[in-house]
């Protein structure tokens, strides 16, 4: 005998609330608010019952019907996210789906709006290209819509993720520079805070590598617009950040022999600043990026970076998500259990012309 599909009334009974309350919470009505305790009761009941918000559109596999996936990324100015999205769009199209992209700028209101849209528009599935700043606001979405995230493996534990290892990326860069004799380096980054855990993890990986080489982790100078007290607008790009901080480090910190951008766009800004000041790369300074984007491979740039296979991860994320969607359809809307899938691609350093031996050794 087939198991009866749970209803919103079942959720209401288990949570100890009315059915309209369940409906309003799950549909995220913009002008109606409930206490966090009530919302948690409803979401816990949904999880316990494997209840999925009904939708005639979501995840339908009828021939010829448009099946929409939605992806949330923080920025469209970073080539890393562009590469991910390009691979995702291509893979989704091959599998018969359409991918809609939403740029959040890591803004809490925009993140909440994305969560609402994904449910209201009946998205078949959702891709998160980073851990949302207010991750708790996505519990309802994750409970009702198949969701896959691309983020560091330490960031979330209650959903399927395609794993990054930002500590390993930082360690690889530091080890490379240490073998070239660079013992005082600068880590150039956009905002460093808990809102951006990958940036902090890359720094931790670099510091750990220095410590293992018996060199003080404090030989890594951490430079941000805030730490250097440089005025800037909130929408300053990674490239502009790298450009401003590259000039500052060259002017102020004479013992630094290498600079590491927290991503390729920051590192390219650093390179432009050094070239403008008539420094030679890598003879005067070595420069390293972190994402091995297309720009880093251009011959006139030839920037050392770390390949962490963003195109592969993008395609894998789409495949995992579609498997979750189709498995849920075959089981009457019941989602796969959280954390059923964890996929990781090991990062690899790609050495190019922007790094070389430290020629200022004493």
Coordinates of C-alpha atoms in Angstrom, one line a residue:
X1 CA 0.0 0.0 0.0
X2 CA 1.4 3.4 -1.0
X3 CA 2.3 5.7 1.8
X4 CA -0.1 8.6 2.1
X5 CA 1.4 12.0 1.1
X6 CA 1.5 14.4 4.0
X7 CA -0.8 17.5 3.8
X8 CA -0.6 21.0 5.3
X9 CA -3.3 19.8 7.8
X10 CA -0.9 17.1 9.0
X11 CA 1.8 19.7 9.4
X12 CA -0.6 22.0 11.4
X13 CA -1.7 19.1 13.6
X14 CA 1.9 18.1 14.4
X15 CA 3.0 21.7 15.0
X16 CA 0.0 22.6 17.1
X17 CA -1.1 25.5 14.9
X18 CA -4.0 26.2 12.5
X19 CA -3.8 25.1 8.8
X20 CA -4.0 28.8 7.6
X21 CA -1.0 29.5 9.8
X22 CA 0.9 26.8 8.1
X23 CA -0.1 28.1 4.7
X24 CA 0.9 31.7 5.5
X25 CA 4.3 30.7 6.9
X26 CA 5.1 28.4 4.0
X27 CA 4.0 30.9 1.4
X28 CA 6.0 33.6 3.1
X29 CA 3.4 36.3 3.0
X30 CA 5.2 39.6 2.9
X31 CA 3.0 41.6 5.4
X32 CA 2.2 38.8 7.9
X33 CA 4.8 37.8 10.5
X34 CA 4.8 35.0 13.1
X35 CA 7.1 34.5 16.1
X36 CA 10.3 32.6 15.5
X37 CA 9.0 29.8 17.8
X38 CA 5.9 29.3 15.7
X39 CA 7.9 29.3 12.4
X40 CA 10.3 26.8 13.9
X41 CA 7.5 24.5 15.0
X42 CA 6.0 24.6 11.5
X43 CA 9.4 24.0 9.8
X44 CA 10.3 21.2 12.2
X45 CA 6.9 19.5 11.4
X46 CA 7.6 19.9 7.6
X47 CA 11.0 18.2 8.0
X48 CA 9.6 15.4 10.2
X49 CA 6.8 14.7 7.8
X50 CA 8.9 15.2 4.6
X51 CA 6.2 17.7 3.6
X52 CA 6.8 19.6 0.4
X53 CA 4.9 22.7 -0.6
X54 CA 2.5 21.7 -3.4
X55 CA 3.0 23.3 -6.8
X56 CA 1.6 22.3 -10.2
X57 CA 4.7 23.7 -11.8
X58 CA 7.6 22.8 -9.5
X59 CA 9.6 19.8 -10.7
X60 CA 7.0 18.7 -13.3
X61 CA 8.5 16.3 -15.8
X62 CA 5.7 16.5 -18.4
X63 CA 7.1 16.6 -21.9
X64 CA 7.6 20.0 -23.4
X65 CA 7.0 21.9 -20.0
X66 CA 9.6 24.5 -19.0
X67 CA 11.4 23.4 -15.8
X68 CA 13.1 26.3 -14.0
X69 CA 16.0 26.2 -11.7
X70 CA 17.1 29.3 -9.7
X71 CA 20.6 30.2 -8.7
X72 CA 21.7 32.9 -6.2
X73 CA 25.2 34.4 -6.4
X74 CA 26.6 37.4 -4.5
X75 CA 28.2 39.2 -7.5
X76 CA 28.4 39.3 -11.3
X77 CA 31.6 41.2 -11.3
X78 CA 33.8 38.3 -10.1
X79 CA 34.8 35.9 -12.9
X80 CA 34.7 33.0 -10.5
X81 CA 30.9 33.2 -10.3
X82 CA 30.6 33.9 -14.0
X83 CA 32.5 30.6 -14.7
X84 CA 30.3 28.7 -12.3
X85 CA 27.1 30.1 -13.8
X86 CA 28.2 29.5 -17.4
X87 CA 28.8 25.8 -16.6
X88 CA 25.5 25.6 -14.7
X89 CA 23.5 27.2 -17.5
X90 CA 25.0 24.8 -20.0
X91 CA 24.4 21.7 -17.9
X92 CA 20.9 22.7 -17.1
X93 CA 20.1 23.3 -20.7
X94 CA 21.5 19.8 -21.6
X95 CA 19.2 18.3 -19.0
X96 CA 16.1 20.1 -20.2
X97 CA 16.0 22.8 -17.6
X98 CA 16.3 26.6 -17.6
X99 CA 18.5 28.4 -15.1
X100 CA 17.5 31.9 -13.8
X101 CA 20.2 33.9 -12.0
X102 CA 19.7 36.3 -9.1
X103 CA 22.6 38.5 -7.8
X104 CA 22.1 39.2 -4.1
X105 CA 25.2 41.4 -3.2
X106 CA 25.1 39.5 0.1
X107 CA 22.3 41.9 1.1
X108 CA 19.9 40.5 3.7
X109 CA 16.7 41.9 2.0
X110 CA 17.7 40.7 -1.4
X111 CA 18.5 37.2 0.0
X112 CA 15.1 37.1 1.6
X113 CA 13.5 38.2 -1.7
X114 CA 15.2 35.4 -3.5
X115 CA 13.9 32.9 -1.0
X116 CA 10.4 34.2 -1.5
X117 CA 10.6 34.2 -5.3
X118 CA 12.0 30.7 -5.4
X119 CA 8.9 29.5 -3.6
X120 CA 6.3 31.8 -5.2
X121 CA 7.5 31.1 -8.7
X122 CA 7.5 27.3 -8.2
X123 CA 11.2 26.7 -8.9
X124 CA 12.0 23.1 -9.5
X125 CA 15.2 23.5 -7.6
X126 CA 17.6 26.1 -6.1
X127 CA 21.4 26.5 -6.3
X128 CA 23.2 28.6 -3.7
X129 CA 26.7 29.7 -4.9
X130 CA 27.6 30.8 -1.4
X131 CA 26.3 30.4 2.2
X132 CA 23.7 33.1 2.6
X133 CA 24.5 35.7 5.2
X134 CA 21.2 35.0 7.0
X135 CA 21.2 31.2 6.5
X136 CA 18.4 30.7 9.0
X137 CA 16.0 32.6 6.6
X138 CA 16.5 29.8 4.1
X139 CA 15.4 26.9 6.3
X140 CA 11.8 27.1 4.9
X141 CA 13.1 27.1 1.3
X142 CA 15.4 24.2 1.9
X143 CA 12.6 22.2 3.6
X144 CA 10.3 22.6 0.6
X145 CA 12.4 23.0 -2.5
X146 CA 15.4 20.8 -3.6
X147 CA 18.5 22.8 -2.8
X148 CA 22.2 22.4 -3.4
X149 CA 24.9 24.8 -2.2
X150 CA 28.5 25.4 -3.3
X151 CA 30.5 26.4 -0.2
X152 CA 33.2 25.4 2.2
X153 CA 32.6 22.1 3.9
X154 CA 32.7 23.6 7.4
X155 CA 29.9 26.2 6.6
X156 CA 26.7 24.1 6.6
X157 CA 25.8 20.6 7.7
X158 CA 22.1 20.2 6.9
X159 CA 22.0 20.2 3.2
X160 CA 23.7 18.8 0.1
X161 CA 26.8 20.7 -0.9
X162 CA 29.5 20.8 -3.5
X163 CA 32.5 21.4 -1.3
X164 CA 35.2 24.0 -1.4
X165 CA 38.4 23.8 0.7
X166 CA 39.5 27.3 1.1
X167 CA 42.0 26.5 3.8
X168 CA 43.7 24.1 1.3
X169 CA 43.7 26.8 -1.4
X170 CA 45.5 29.2 1.0
X171 CA 48.0 26.6 2.1
X172 CA 48.9 25.8 -1.6
X173 CA 49.6 29.4 -2.3
X174 CA 51.7 29.9 0.8
X175 CA 53.7 26.8 0.2
X176 CA 54.4 27.8 -3.4
X177 CA 55.7 31.2 -2.3
X178 CA 57.8 29.8 0.5
X179 CA 59.6 27.4 -1.9
X180 CA 60.5 30.6 -3.9
X181 CA 62.0 32.2 -0.8
X182 CA 59.2 34.7 0.0
X183 CA 58.9 34.9 3.8
X184 CA 57.1 38.2 4.1
X185 CA 54.0 38.4 2.0
X186 CA 50.8 40.5 1.9
X187 CA 47.3 39.0 1.7
X188 CA 45.1 41.5 -0.2
X189 CA 41.4 41.2 0.3
X190 CA 38.1 42.8 0.1
X191 CA 36.1 42.9 3.4
X192 CA 37.2 40.3 5.9
X193 CA 34.4 39.2 8.3
X194 CA 32.2 36.3 9.2
X195 CA 30.0 37.3 6.3
X196 CA 32.8 36.0 4.0
X197 CA 34.1 32.8 5.6
X198 CA 36.0 31.6 2.5
X199 CA 38.3 34.6 2.6
X200 CA 39.1 34.0 6.3
X201 CA 39.7 30.3 5.6
X202 CA 42.2 31.1 2.9
X203 CA 44.1 33.3 5.3
X204 CA 44.0 30.5 7.9
X205 CA 45.5 28.1 5.4
X206 CA 48.3 30.5 4.5
X207 CA 49.1 31.1 8.2
X208 CA 49.1 27.3 9.0
X209 CA 51.5 26.7 6.1
X210 CA 53.9 29.4 7.4
X211 CA 53.7 27.9 10.9
X212 CA 54.5 24.5 9.6
X213 CA 57.6 26.0 7.9
X214 CA 58.6 27.4 11.3
X215 CA 58.0 31.0 10.0
X216 CA 55.8 33.3 12.0
X217 CA 52.2 33.5 10.6
X218 CA 52.4 37.2 11.3
X219 CA 54.8 37.5 8.4
X220 CA 51.6 37.5 6.4
X221 CA 50.5 41.1 6.3
X222 CA 46.7 41.3 6.0
X223 CA 45.5 44.3 4.0
X224 CA 42.0 45.5 3.4
X225 CA 40.6 48.9 2.7
X226 CA 39.5 49.1 6.3
X227 CA 42.8 48.0 7.8
X228 CA 44.6 50.6 5.7
X229 CA 42.0 53.2 6.4
X230 CA 41.4 54.0 2.7
X231 CA 38.1 55.6 2.0
X232 CA 35.9 53.8 -0.5
X233 CA 32.4 53.4 -1.6
X234 CA 30.4 50.3 -0.6
X235 CA 30.3 49.1 -4.2
X236 CA 34.0 49.2 -4.9
X237 CA 35.0 46.3 -7.1
X238 CA 37.5 43.5 -6.3
X239 CA 39.8 44.9 -9.1
X240 CA 39.7 48.4 -7.7
X241 CA 40.4 47.0 -4.2
X242 CA 43.5 45.2 -5.4
X243 CA 44.7 48.2 -7.4
X244 CA 44.4 50.6 -4.3
X245 CA 45.9 48.1 -1.9
X246 CA 48.7 47.0 -4.3
X247 CA 49.9 50.6 -4.5
X248 CA 49.6 51.0 -0.7
X249 CA 51.7 47.9 0.1
X250 CA 54.4 48.9 -2.4
X251 CA 54.6 52.4 -0.9
X252 CA 54.4 51.5 2.8
X253 CA 55.8 48.0 3.4
X254 CA 59.3 47.7 1.9
X255 CA 60.0 44.2 3.3
X256 CA 57.0 42.6 1.5
X257 CA 58.2 40.6 -1.6
X258 CA 55.0 38.9 -2.7
X259 CA 51.3 39.7 -2.7
X260 CA 48.3 37.3 -2.8
X261 CA 44.9 38.4 -4.0
X262 CA 42.0 36.7 -2.2
X263 CA 40.7 36.1 -5.7
X264 CA 42.0 36.6 -9.3
X265 CA 40.2 40.0 -9.8
X266 CA 41.9 41.4 -6.7
X267 CA 45.3 40.0 -7.8
X268 CA 44.9 41.5 -11.3
X269 CA 44.3 44.9 -9.7
X270 CA 47.5 44.4 -7.7
X271 CA 49.4 43.6 -10.8
X272 CA 48.1 46.8 -12.6
X273 CA 49.1 48.9 -9.6
X274 CA 52.7 47.5 -9.6
X275 CA 53.1 47.9 -13.3
X276 CA 51.9 51.5 -13.1
X277 CA 54.5 52.2 -10.4
X278 CA 57.2 50.7 -12.8
X279 CA 57.8 47.6 -10.7
X280 CA 58.6 44.4 -12.6
X281 CA 56.7 41.2 -12.0
X282 CA 58.0 38.8 -10.8
X283 CA 61.5 40.4 -10.4
X284 CA 60.4 43.0 -7.8
X285 CA 57.2 41.4 -6.6
X286 CA 55.6 38.0 -7.1
X287 CA 51.8 38.1 -7.4
X288 CA 49.4 35.2 -7.0
X289 CA 45.6 34.8 -7.4
X290 CA 43.3 32.1 -6.2
X291 CA 40.6 31.1 -8.8
X292 CA 42.5 30.4 -12.1
X293 CA 39.8 32.3 -14.0
X294 CA 40.1 32.8 -17.8
X295 CA 41.8 36.2 -17.3
X296 CA 44.7 34.8 -15.3
X297 CA 45.5 32.6 -18.2
X298 CA 45.9 35.4 -20.8
X299 CA 49.5 35.5 -22.0
X300 CA 50.0 39.2 -21.2
X301 CA 48.9 38.5 -17.6
X302 CA 50.2 35.0 -17.0
X303 CA 49.2 35.0 -13.4
X304 CA 49.9 32.1 -11.0
X305 CA 46.6 31.0 -9.4
X306 CA 44.8 28.0 -7.9
X307 CA 42.6 25.8 -10.0
X308 CA 39.6 24.5 -8.0
X309 CA 37.6 23.3 -11.0
X310 CA 34.7 25.7 -10.8
X311 CA 33.2 24.5 -14.1
X312 CA 33.3 20.9 -12.9
X313 CA 31.6 21.9 -9.6
X314 CA 29.0 23.9 -11.5
X315 CA 28.0 21.0 -13.7
X316 CA 28.1 18.6 -10.7
X317 CA 25.9 20.9 -8.7
X318 CA 23.2 20.9 -11.4
X319 CA 23.4 17.1 -11.8
X320 CA 23.0 16.6 -8.0
X321 CA 20.1 19.0 -7.9
X322 CA 18.3 17.4 -10.8
X323 CA 18.7 14.0 -9.2
X324 CA 17.1 15.4 -6.1
X325 CA 14.2 16.8 -8.1
X326 CA 13.6 13.6 -10.1
X327 CA 13.9 11.4 -7.0
X328 CA 11.4 13.6 -5.2
X329 CA 9.0 13.3 -8.1
X330 CA 9.3 9.6 -8.2
X331 CA 8.5 9.5 -4.4
X332 CA 5.5 11.8 -4.6
X333 CA 7.3 15.0 -3.6
X334 CA 9.4 13.6 -0.7
X335 CA 12.8 15.2 -0.8
X336 CA 16.1 13.4 -0.4
X337 CA 17.5 13.5 3.1
X338 CA 19.8 16.4 3.9
X339 CA 23.5 15.9 3.4
X340 CA 23.0 12.9 1.2
X341 CA 25.6 14.2 -1.2
X342 CA 29.0 15.8 -0.5
X343 CA 31.3 16.3 -3.5
X344 CA 34.8 17.9 -3.4
X345 CA 37.3 18.7 -6.1
X346 CA 40.9 19.0 -4.8
X347 CA 42.5 22.3 -5.7
X348 CA 45.7 22.5 -7.7
X349 CA 48.3 25.3 -8.1
X350 CA 49.0 26.5 -11.6
X351 CA 52.3 28.3 -11.7
X352 CA 52.8 31.0 -14.4
X353 CA 54.9 34.1 -15.0
X354 CA 53.7 36.3 -12.1
X355 CA 55.7 34.4 -9.4
X356 CA 59.4 33.8 -9.2
X357 CA 62.3 33.6 -6.7
X358 CA 62.7 36.3 -4.0
X359 CA 65.6 38.4 -5.3
X360 CA 65.7 40.6 -2.3
X361 CA 67.1 37.9 0.1
X362 CA 69.5 39.3 2.6

